[in-house]
Coordinates of C-alpha atoms (C1' of nucleotides) in Angstrom, one line a residue:
Chain A
M184 CA -15.1 -9.3 3.7
L185 CA -14.7 -11.8 6.5
T186 CA -12.1 -10.9 9.1
L187 CA -9.0 -13.0 9.3
P188 CA -9.2 -13.6 13.1
Y189 CA -12.7 -14.9 12.5
I190 CA -11.7 -17.3 9.8
R191 CA -8.7 -18.4 11.8
Q192 CA -10.8 -19.1 14.9
N193 CA -13.8 -20.6 13.2
K194 CA -12.4 -22.4 10.2
D195 CA -14.5 -25.5 10.3
E196 CA -17.7 -23.5 10.8
V197 CA -16.8 -21.2 8.0
L198 CA -16.2 -24.1 5.6
E199 CA -19.5 -25.7 6.6
R200 CA -21.5 -22.6 6.1
L201 CA -19.9 -21.6 2.8
K202 CA -21.1 -25.0 1.5
V203 CA -24.6 -23.8 2.1
K204 CA -23.8 -20.9 -0.2
H205 CA -22.5 -23.3 -2.8
F206 CA -19.2 -21.5 -2.7
M207 CA -16.7 -23.5 -4.8
H208 CA -13.3 -22.3 -3.9
L209 CA -13.1 -23.6 -0.3
T210 CA -9.4 -24.1 -0.6
L211 CA -9.1 -20.3 -0.3
I212 CA -9.7 -20.7 3.4
D213 CA -6.7 -22.8 4.0
E214 CA -4.6 -20.7 1.7
V215 CA -5.5 -17.5 3.5
I216 CA -4.8 -19.0 6.9
E217 CA -1.5 -20.3 5.7
L218 CA -0.5 -17.0 4.2
D219 CA -1.5 -15.2 7.4
E220 CA 0.7 -17.4 9.5
K221 CA 3.6 -16.6 7.3
R222 CA 2.7 -12.9 7.4
R223 CA 2.8 -12.8 11.2
Q224 CA 6.1 -14.6 11.3
I225 CA 7.7 -12.2 8.8
Q226 CA 6.2 -9.1 10.5
K227 CA 7.8 -10.2 13.8
Q228 CA 11.2 -10.5 12.1
C229 CA 10.7 -7.2 10.4
D230 CA 9.5 -5.3 13.4
D231 CA 12.5 -6.6 15.5
I232 CA 15.0 -5.4 12.9
K233 CA 13.3 -2.0 12.6
A234 CA 13.5 -1.7 16.4
Q235 CA 17.2 -2.3 16.3
Q236 CA 17.6 0.2 13.5
N237 CA 15.7 2.8 15.4
Q238 CA 17.9 2.3 18.4
I239 CA 21.1 2.6 16.5
S240 CA 19.9 5.7 14.8
K241 CA 19.3 7.3 18.1
Q242 CA 22.8 6.3 19.3
I243 CA 24.3 7.9 16.2
G244 CA 22.6 11.1 17.0
Q245 CA 24.0 11.1 20.5
L246 CA 27.5 10.2 19.3
F247 CA 27.5 13.1 16.9
A248 CA 26.4 15.4 19.7
Q249 CA 29.3 14.2 21.7
G250 CA 31.6 14.6 18.8
K251 CA 32.5 10.9 18.6
K252 CA 32.5 10.8 14.8
E253 CA 34.4 7.5 14.3
E254 CA 32.1 5.5 16.5
A255 CA 29.1 7.1 14.8
E256 CA 30.4 6.0 11.4
Q257 CA 30.8 2.5 12.6
K258 CA 27.2 2.5 13.8
K259 CA 26.2 3.8 10.4
A260 CA 27.6 0.8 8.7
E261 CA 25.9 -1.5 11.1
S262 CA 22.6 0.1 10.5
A263 CA 23.1 0.0 6.7
T264 CA 23.3 -3.8 6.8
L265 CA 20.1 -4.0 8.9
K266 CA 18.4 -1.8 6.4
D267 CA 19.1 -4.2 3.6
I268 CA 17.6 -7.1 5.5
A269 CA 14.6 -5.0 6.5
E270 CA 14.0 -3.9 3.0
A271 CA 13.8 -7.4 1.8
L272 CA 11.4 -8.4 4.5
I273 CA 9.2 -5.4 3.8
K274 CA 9.0 -6.4 0.2
E275 CA 8.0 -9.9 1.1
L276 CA 5.5 -8.7 3.7
D277 CA 3.9 -6.4 1.1
T278 CA 3.6 -9.3 -1.4
I279 CA 2.0 -11.5 1.2
E280 CA -0.4 -8.8 2.4
H281 CA -1.6 -8.2 -1.2
A282 CA -2.0 -12.0 -1.7
I283 CA -4.1 -12.3 1.4
H284 CA -6.3 -9.3 0.5
D285 CA -6.8 -10.6 -3.0
K286 CA -8.0 -14.0 -1.7
L287 CA -10.0 -12.5 1.1
V288 CA -12.1 -10.4 -1.2
L289 CA -13.1 -13.5 -3.1
I290 CA -14.6 -15.2 -0.1
P291 CA -18.3 -14.5 0.3
N292 CA -20.1 -13.8 3.6
V293 CA -21.1 -16.9 5.5
P294 CA -24.8 -17.4 5.7
H295 CA -26.6 -17.3 9.1
S296 CA -27.3 -20.7 10.6
S297 CA -31.0 -20.3 9.9
V298 CA -30.4 -20.0 6.2
P299 CA -31.9 -23.0 4.4
Q300 CA -30.0 -25.3 2.0
G301 CA -30.7 -24.8 -1.6
K302 CA -29.2 -23.9 -4.9
T303 CA -31.5 -21.7 -6.9
A304 CA -34.5 -19.4 -6.6
E305 CA -36.7 -22.5 -6.7
D306 CA -35.3 -23.5 -3.3
N307 CA -36.3 -20.4 -1.5
T308 CA -38.7 -20.8 1.4
V309 CA -42.0 -18.9 1.3
V310 CA -42.4 -17.8 4.9
K311 CA -45.5 -15.8 4.4
E312 CA -48.2 -14.8 1.9
G313 CA -50.5 -11.9 2.4
G314 CA -53.0 -9.8 0.6
K315 CA -55.6 -11.0 -1.9
K316 CA -55.0 -11.7 -5.6
P317 CA -57.4 -9.5 -7.5
D318 CA -60.5 -11.0 -9.3
L319 CA -59.8 -9.6 -12.7
F320 CA -62.1 -9.8 -15.7
P321 CA -60.9 -12.0 -18.6
N322 CA -57.9 -10.9 -20.6
P323 CA -56.5 -8.1 -18.5
L324 CA -53.8 -6.0 -20.1
P325 CA -50.2 -6.3 -19.1
H326 CA -49.0 -3.0 -17.7
W327 CA -46.9 -2.0 -20.7
E328 CA -50.1 -2.1 -22.9
L329 CA -52.3 -0.3 -20.5
A330 CA -49.7 2.3 -19.7
K331 CA -49.3 3.0 -23.4
K332 CA -53.1 3.2 -23.9
L333 CA -53.4 5.7 -21.1
D334 CA -50.2 7.5 -22.2
I335 CA -48.6 7.5 -18.8
I336 CA -45.4 5.6 -19.5
D337 CA -43.6 5.9 -22.9
F338 CA -41.0 3.2 -23.5
E339 CA -40.3 4.2 -27.1
L340 CA -39.6 7.7 -26.2
G341 CA -37.1 6.5 -23.6
V342 CA -35.3 4.5 -26.3
K343 CA -35.0 7.7 -28.3
I344 CA -33.6 9.7 -25.4
A345 CA -31.3 7.1 -23.9
G346 CA -32.1 3.5 -24.8
A347 CA -34.1 0.5 -23.8
G348 CA -34.8 0.3 -20.1
F349 CA -35.1 4.0 -19.6
P350 CA -38.8 4.7 -19.6
V351 CA -40.4 8.2 -19.8
Y352 CA -43.2 8.8 -17.3
K353 CA -45.8 11.3 -18.4
G354 CA -48.6 13.2 -16.8
K355 CA -50.5 11.1 -14.3
G356 CA -47.8 8.4 -14.6
A357 CA -45.2 10.8 -13.5
K358 CA -47.4 12.0 -10.7
L359 CA -48.0 8.5 -9.6
E360 CA -44.3 7.8 -9.5
R361 CA -43.6 10.9 -7.5
S362 CA -46.5 10.2 -5.2
L363 CA -45.1 6.7 -4.4
I364 CA -41.7 8.3 -3.7
N365 CA -43.3 10.7 -1.2
F366 CA -45.5 8.0 0.3
F367 CA -42.5 5.7 0.9
L368 CA -40.3 8.5 2.3
D369 CA -43.0 9.8 4.6
N370 CA -43.7 6.3 5.9
A371 CA -39.9 5.7 6.5
I372 CA -39.5 8.9 8.4
Q373 CA -42.6 8.0 10.4
A374 CA -40.9 4.7 11.2
G375 CA -37.8 6.5 12.6
Y376 CA -35.5 6.6 9.6
Q377 CA -33.6 9.9 8.9
E378 CA -33.9 11.0 5.3
I379 CA -30.7 11.4 3.3
I380 CA -30.3 12.8 -0.2
P381 CA -26.9 11.3 -1.3
P382 CA -24.9 11.8 -4.4
I383 CA -26.0 9.4 -7.1
V384 CA -22.4 8.8 -8.3
I385 CA -19.8 7.1 -6.2
N386 CA -16.1 6.7 -6.3
K387 CA -14.2 3.4 -6.2
E388 CA -13.7 3.3 -2.5
S389 CA -17.4 3.5 -1.9
G390 CA -18.0 0.8 -4.4
F391 CA -15.6 -1.4 -2.6
G392 CA -17.0 -0.6 0.8
T393 CA -20.4 -2.1 0.2
G394 CA -19.1 -4.9 -1.9
Q395 CA -20.1 -3.9 -5.5
L396 CA -16.5 -3.7 -6.4
P397 CA -14.7 -5.7 -7.5
D398 CA -17.5 -8.2 -7.6
K399 CA -20.0 -6.4 -9.8
D400 CA -17.8 -4.1 -11.8
G401 CA -19.6 -4.8 -15.1
Q402 CA -23.1 -4.2 -13.6
M403 CA -22.5 -0.5 -12.9
Y404 CA -22.4 2.4 -15.3
H405 CA -19.0 3.9 -15.2
V406 CA -17.8 7.4 -16.0
P407 CA -14.2 6.9 -16.9
L408 CA -13.3 10.5 -17.3
D409 CA -13.8 11.1 -13.6
E410 CA -13.5 7.6 -12.3
L411 CA -17.1 7.6 -11.0
Y412 CA -19.8 5.0 -11.0
L413 CA -23.6 5.6 -11.2
I414 CA -25.2 4.1 -8.1
P415 CA -27.0 0.8 -8.5
T416 CA -28.8 1.5 -5.2
A417 CA -28.9 4.2 -2.5
E418 CA -27.4 1.5 -0.2
V419 CA -24.0 2.4 -1.6
P420 CA -23.8 6.1 -0.9
I421 CA -25.8 5.9 2.3
T422 CA -23.9 3.0 3.9
N423 CA -20.6 4.6 2.8
L424 CA -21.5 7.7 4.9
Y425 CA -20.2 5.6 7.7
R426 CA -17.0 4.4 6.0
D427 CA -13.9 5.0 8.2
V428 CA -16.0 6.1 11.1
I429 CA -15.9 5.1 14.8
L430 CA -19.3 5.6 16.2
E431 CA -20.3 5.9 19.9
E432 CA -22.4 3.1 21.2
K433 CA -25.2 5.6 22.0
D434 CA -25.4 6.5 18.3
L435 CA -26.7 3.1 17.5
P436 CA -28.8 2.0 15.9
I437 CA -28.5 4.4 13.0
K438 CA -31.6 4.4 10.7
N439 CA -31.4 6.2 7.4
C440 CA -33.6 6.2 4.4
G441 CA -33.2 7.8 1.0
Y442 CA -34.7 8.1 -2.4
T443 CA -32.5 7.9 -5.4
P444 CA -32.8 6.8 -9.0
C445 CA -30.8 3.5 -9.4
F446 CA -28.8 2.5 -12.5
R447 CA -28.1 -1.0 -13.6
R448 CA -26.5 -2.2 -16.7
E449 CA -28.2 -5.6 -16.4
A450 CA -25.6 -7.0 -18.7
G451 CA -26.8 -10.5 -19.8
S452 CA -30.5 -10.2 -19.2
Y453 CA -32.9 -10.0 -22.1
G454 CA -36.1 -11.5 -23.5
A455 CA -39.8 -11.5 -22.5
H456 CA -39.2 -11.4 -18.7
V457 CA -37.6 -8.0 -19.0
R458 CA -40.6 -6.4 -20.7
G459 CA -42.1 -3.1 -19.6
L460 CA -41.2 -2.2 -16.1
N461 CA -40.0 -5.6 -15.0
R462 CA -36.3 -4.9 -15.4
L463 CA -34.9 -1.5 -16.1
H464 CA -31.6 0.3 -16.5
Q465 CA -32.9 3.2 -14.4
F466 CA -35.6 3.0 -11.8
D467 CA -36.5 4.9 -8.6
K468 CA -36.1 3.3 -5.2
I469 CA -36.4 4.2 -1.6
E470 CA -33.8 2.4 0.5
I471 CA -33.7 1.9 4.2
V472 CA -30.3 1.3 5.9
Q473 CA -29.5 0.4 9.5
V474 CA -26.2 0.3 11.4
T475 CA -26.6 -1.7 14.6
K476 CA -24.7 -3.4 17.4
P477 CA -24.0 -7.0 16.6
E478 CA -26.4 -8.3 19.2
D479 CA -29.2 -6.2 17.8
S480 CA -28.9 -6.9 14.1
Y481 CA -31.3 -9.8 13.7
R482 CA -34.0 -7.9 15.7
A483 CA -33.4 -5.0 13.3
L484 CA -33.7 -7.4 10.3
Q485 CA -37.1 -8.5 11.6
E486 CA -38.2 -4.9 12.2
M487 CA -37.2 -3.9 8.7
C488 CA -39.2 -6.8 7.2
D489 CA -42.2 -5.9 9.3
Y490 CA -41.9 -2.4 8.0
V491 CA -41.7 -3.4 4.3
E492 CA -44.7 -5.7 4.8
S493 CA -46.7 -2.8 6.3
L494 CA -46.1 -0.9 3.1
L495 CA -47.4 -3.7 0.9
I496 CA -50.5 -4.0 3.1
K497 CA -51.2 -0.3 2.8
L498 CA -50.9 -0.5 -0.9
E499 CA -53.2 -3.5 -0.9
L500 CA -50.9 -5.6 -3.0
P501 CA -50.9 -9.4 -2.8
Y502 CA -47.4 -10.3 -1.6
R503 CA -45.2 -13.1 -0.4
I504 CA -42.1 -13.1 1.7
L505 CA -39.2 -15.5 0.8
L506 CA -36.3 -16.5 2.9
L507 CA -33.5 -16.9 0.4
C508 CA -31.7 -20.2 0.3
G509 CA -27.9 -20.3 0.5
G510 CA -27.4 -20.6 -3.2
D511 CA -29.6 -17.6 -4.1
M512 CA -28.1 -15.1 -1.7
S513 CA -25.9 -12.3 -2.6
F514 CA -22.1 -12.4 -2.0
A515 CA -22.2 -10.0 0.9
S516 CA -25.3 -11.1 2.7
A517 CA -25.7 -13.3 5.8
K518 CA -29.4 -13.5 5.6
T519 CA -31.9 -12.1 3.1
Y520 CA -35.6 -11.9 2.8
D521 CA -37.1 -11.1 -0.6
F522 CA -40.5 -9.5 -1.0
E523 CA -42.5 -10.2 -4.1
V524 CA -45.8 -8.7 -5.3
Y525 CA -48.2 -10.5 -7.5
S526 CA -48.8 -8.8 -10.8
A527 CA -52.1 -10.1 -12.1
A528 CA -52.1 -9.6 -15.8
Q529 CA -48.7 -11.1 -16.2
D530 CA -49.5 -13.8 -13.6
K531 CA -46.1 -13.2 -12.2
W532 CA -44.4 -12.6 -8.8
L533 CA -42.2 -9.5 -9.0
E534 CA -39.4 -8.8 -6.6
V535 CA -40.0 -5.4 -5.0
S536 CA -37.7 -5.6 -2.0
S537 CA -34.7 -7.4 -0.7
V538 CA -33.9 -7.0 3.0
S539 CA -30.5 -8.2 4.2
N540 CA -28.3 -8.4 7.2
F541 CA -24.6 -8.2 6.2
E542 CA -23.4 -8.6 9.8
T543 CA -19.8 -7.4 9.8
F544 CA -19.1 -8.2 6.1
Q545 CA -19.6 -4.7 4.9
S546 CA -18.4 -2.9 8.0
N547 CA -15.1 -4.8 7.8
R548 CA -14.5 -3.3 4.3
L549 CA -15.9 0.0 5.4
K550 CA -13.9 0.1 8.7
L551 CA -17.2 1.0 10.3
R552 CA -16.7 0.5 14.0
Y553 CA -18.3 1.6 17.3
K554 CA -16.8 2.1 20.7
S555 CA -18.4 -0.5 23.0
A556 CA -19.1 -0.1 26.7
D557 CA -15.7 -1.5 27.6
K558 CA -14.0 1.1 25.2
K559 CA -13.1 -1.5 22.6
N560 CA -13.6 -0.8 18.9
E561 CA -15.9 -3.3 17.4
L562 CA -17.2 -3.7 13.9
A563 CA -20.9 -2.7 13.7
H564 CA -23.5 -4.7 11.7
T565 CA -25.0 -3.2 8.6
L566 CA -28.4 -3.9 7.1
N567 CA -30.4 -2.6 4.2
G568 CA -33.6 -3.1 2.3
S569 CA -35.7 -1.6 -0.4
A570 CA -38.8 0.1 0.8
L571 CA -39.6 -0.1 -1.9
G572 CA -38.4 -0.5 -5.5
M573 CA -40.7 1.6 -7.5
A574 CA -41.0 0.2 -11.1
R575 CA -42.4 -3.2 -10.2
V576 CA -44.7 -1.8 -7.6
V577 CA -46.1 0.5 -10.4
A578 CA -46.4 -2.5 -12.7
A579 CA -48.4 -4.5 -10.1
L580 CA -50.6 -1.5 -9.3
I581 CA -51.4 -0.9 -12.9
E582 CA -52.2 -4.5 -13.6
N583 CA -54.0 -5.4 -10.4
N584 CA -56.1 -2.2 -10.2
Q585 CA -57.2 -2.0 -13.8
T586 CA -60.8 -1.7 -14.6
E587 CA -62.7 -3.3 -17.4
D588 CA -62.9 0.1 -19.2
A589 CA -59.1 0.3 -19.2
H590 CA -58.5 2.7 -16.3
I591 CA -56.5 2.3 -13.1
E592 CA -57.8 2.7 -9.6
I593 CA -55.4 4.4 -7.2
P594 CA -55.1 2.8 -3.8
T595 CA -56.6 4.8 -1.0
C596 CA -53.3 5.4 0.8
L597 CA -51.9 7.2 -2.3
R598 CA -54.8 9.5 -3.1
T599 CA -53.8 12.4 -0.9
Y600 CA -50.5 12.3 -2.8
T601 CA -51.8 11.9 -6.3
G602 CA -54.8 14.2 -6.0
F603 CA -56.7 11.8 -8.3
D604 CA -58.5 8.5 -7.7
R605 CA -58.1 6.9 -11.0
I606 CA -56.1 7.2 -14.2
Chain B
rG345 C1' -9.5 25.4 -17.5
rG346 C1' -5.5 29.2 -15.2
rA347 C1' -3.1 31.1 -10.6
rA348 C1' -2.0 31.1 -5.5
rA349 C1' -2.2 29.1 -0.5
rG350 C1' -2.9 25.1 2.5
rA351 C1' -3.6 19.7 4.6
rU352 C1' -0.2 17.9 11.8
rG353 C1' -4.0 14.0 17.2
rU354 C1' -11.2 14.7 19.2
rC355 C1' -10.6 20.2 18.1
rC356 C1' -7.3 24.6 17.8
rG357 C1' -2.3 25.0 17.0
rA358 C1' 3.6 24.9 17.3
rG359 C1' 7.2 22.5 14.8
rU360 C1' 12.2 23.5 8.1
rG361 C1' 17.1 16.7 9.6
rG362 C1' 18.8 13.9 15.7
rU363 C1' 16.4 15.3 24.0
rU364 C1' 9.6 15.6 19.1
rU365 C1' 9.3 10.2 23.3
rA366 C1' 4.7 15.5 18.1
rA367 C1' 5.3 21.5 22.4
rG368 C1' 1.3 24.4 24.1
rG369 C1' -4.0 25.1 24.6
rA370 C1' -9.1 23.4 24.5
rG371 C1' -12.3 19.3 25.1
rC372 C1' -13.3 14.7 27.4
rA373 C1' -12.5 10.9 31.5
rC374 C1' -10.9 9.8 36.4
rG375 C1' -9.0 11.5 41.1
rC376 C1' -8.0 15.4 44.8
rC377 C1' -10.2 19.7 46.8
rU378 C1' -15.8 21.3 48.1
rG379 C1' -21.8 20.9 52.0
rG380 C1' -22.6 20.8 46.4
rA381 C1' -20.7 23.0 42.1
rA382 C1' -17.2 26.2 39.6
rA383 C1' -12.2 27.4 39.8
rG384 C1' -7.7 25.2 41.0
rC385 C1' -4.4 20.9 41.3
rG386 C1' -2.9 15.9 39.6
rU387 C1' -3.3 11.7 36.2
rG388 C1' -4.9 9.8 31.7
rU389 C1' -6.8 10.5 26.8
rG390 C1' -5.9 8.0 18.8
rU391 C1' -5.7 3.9 15.0
rA392 C1' -3.9 -0.7 12.9
rC393 C1' -0.8 -4.9 13.1
rG394 C1' 2.5 -8.1 15.8
rC395 C1' 4.7 -10.7 20.5
rC396 C1' 1.8 -12.9 24.9
rU397 C1' -3.9 -18.1 26.1
rA398 C1' -5.7 -13.3 27.9
rA399 C1' -4.8 -8.9 30.8
rA400 C1' -0.7 -5.9 31.8
rG401 C1' 3.4 -4.8 29.2
rC402 C1' 6.4 -4.3 24.9
rG403 C1' 7.6 -3.7 19.6
rU404 C1' 6.4 -1.7 14.6
rA405 C1' 3.7 1.7 11.4
rC406 C1' 0.7 6.0 10.9
rC407 C1' 1.6 14.2 10.8
rG408 C1' -3.5 14.2 3.3
rC409 C1' -1.9 9.7 -0.2
rG410 C1' 2.3 7.2 -2.9
rG411 C1' 7.4 7.1 -3.9
rG412 C1' 12.6 8.9 -3.0
rU413 C1' 17.2 10.9 -0.4
rU414 C1' 19.5 9.8 4.7
rC415 C1' 22.3 5.9 9.8
rG416 C1' 17.9 8.9 11.0
rA417 C1' 12.2 12.6 7.8
rA418 C1' 6.2 15.8 10.2
rU419 C1' 10.6 18.6 8.5
rC420 C1' 14.4 17.8 2.3
rC421 C1' 13.1 16.0 -3.1
rC422 C1' 9.5 13.9 -6.9
rG423 C1' 4.4 12.5 -8.2
rC424 C1' -0.7 12.5 -6.8
rU425 C1' -5.4 13.7 -4.2
rC426 C1' -8.3 17.0 -1.7
rU427 C1' -9.7 21.9 0.4
rU428 C1' -9.8 27.2 0.3
rU429 C1' -9.3 31.9 -2.4
rC430 C1' -9.0 34.7 -7.0
rC431 C1' -9.8 34.6 -12.4
rG432 C1' -12.5 32.2 -16.5
rC433 C1' -16.9 29.4 -17.7
rC434 C1' -21.8 28.4 -16.1
rA435 C1' -27.6 26.0 -14.0

RNA sequence: GGAAAGAUGUCCGAGUGGUUUAAGGAGCACGCCUGGAAAGCGUGUGUACGCCUAAAGCGUACCGCGGGUUCGAAUCCCGCUCUUUCCGCCA
């Protein structure tokens, strides 16, 4: 959520930048500013009347103490009239505040000035490509076929237990998954991130804090009996650790990482591109989260990108880094880099990480502030990224590292974790 | 699921309708004192919004949350949430 003072003071810039995001309801900006002016005016009236009331009440107390009953009664009547006026104003104020809030939450974050124009994923800029596409033999198997042949991932069994998109990992498949989790966590800890094991259900407040609610209500699994949601990413519980918190400047930057399963309803996606591990309702992911001072957040974004890239290099996966264009960015993000790995048998780039700077968009919702050197409370910046999303990494590893006799070579960096070189 | 108790500032803690403008203590910051420190003394010490270009200053709201009674509520009434303890159930 953008802050009102920011919108008020940078109206033209906000409008200009929201166009980069292809945001349609630009009139909301003027509506919000207008409502805010009205709000301030009414609040002034309201506060003045309340001040009078408070004074009169105090006088009444004194008059009673002095035994001046009649005068006190007179004052009572006076105060009662003021009360009626104040009540009407409070009601009006309440209505306006709700209206402002309802409009404010519909306005997306403004993209950073370095975000390129563009409408769809086609318009994203490839900023870097790395690794080497494998030289595979003819007709390599897509991962779902090879995984079935080796009996390491069972999609049908998952359907029986839960439904489509809930795969069952077996034997060496399960061990590979767990090895990746440990590999990613150990690397993150090495890079200075403190590990967190958060709850994997969240309440409404948390969903609102990071921006999933009300925007993506239908994309999360909901437990109505207890009003809880299954997390779509560890970003939600980990970032919400700092909801309603005023940090000390010396605490920053905060660097957290965490492994959780992630749950996504993926309502509306179907077809060939969701086969196998490409798109799941449940998958494992290690998330990295940073909370920084405003002036440090873009350096942190770069640091996080470098870190994610280092993982892909260690895993020897061919990758590319995309700078998302305005139209393809998420609602809450100011700048996002996507990381894709090349999955050879499918001949497809699969997104395995998305690293974003939210600037103050989340912290404004979270009321996540820090006390700056001059003792002022300022909104911190929040960032997060996947490091990494498991399922698609597994898909690429299976496809790229397959041998002609239908086995899978384990990358060197994982072998101490798996305890085996091939599947 | 049943019963009871509780929720006050950074923390502890007092407060059952009007000098509470939330006592008192601790912590923290600054100053005095000191050769330096401790002790002692003094001062200050939350959040949000508004008025003001800003600062200073002032106003309003906030004692778990939401309503209500009253001229006036931390205090009385109603609803809710959470915590703790006991019982039940249980990996």
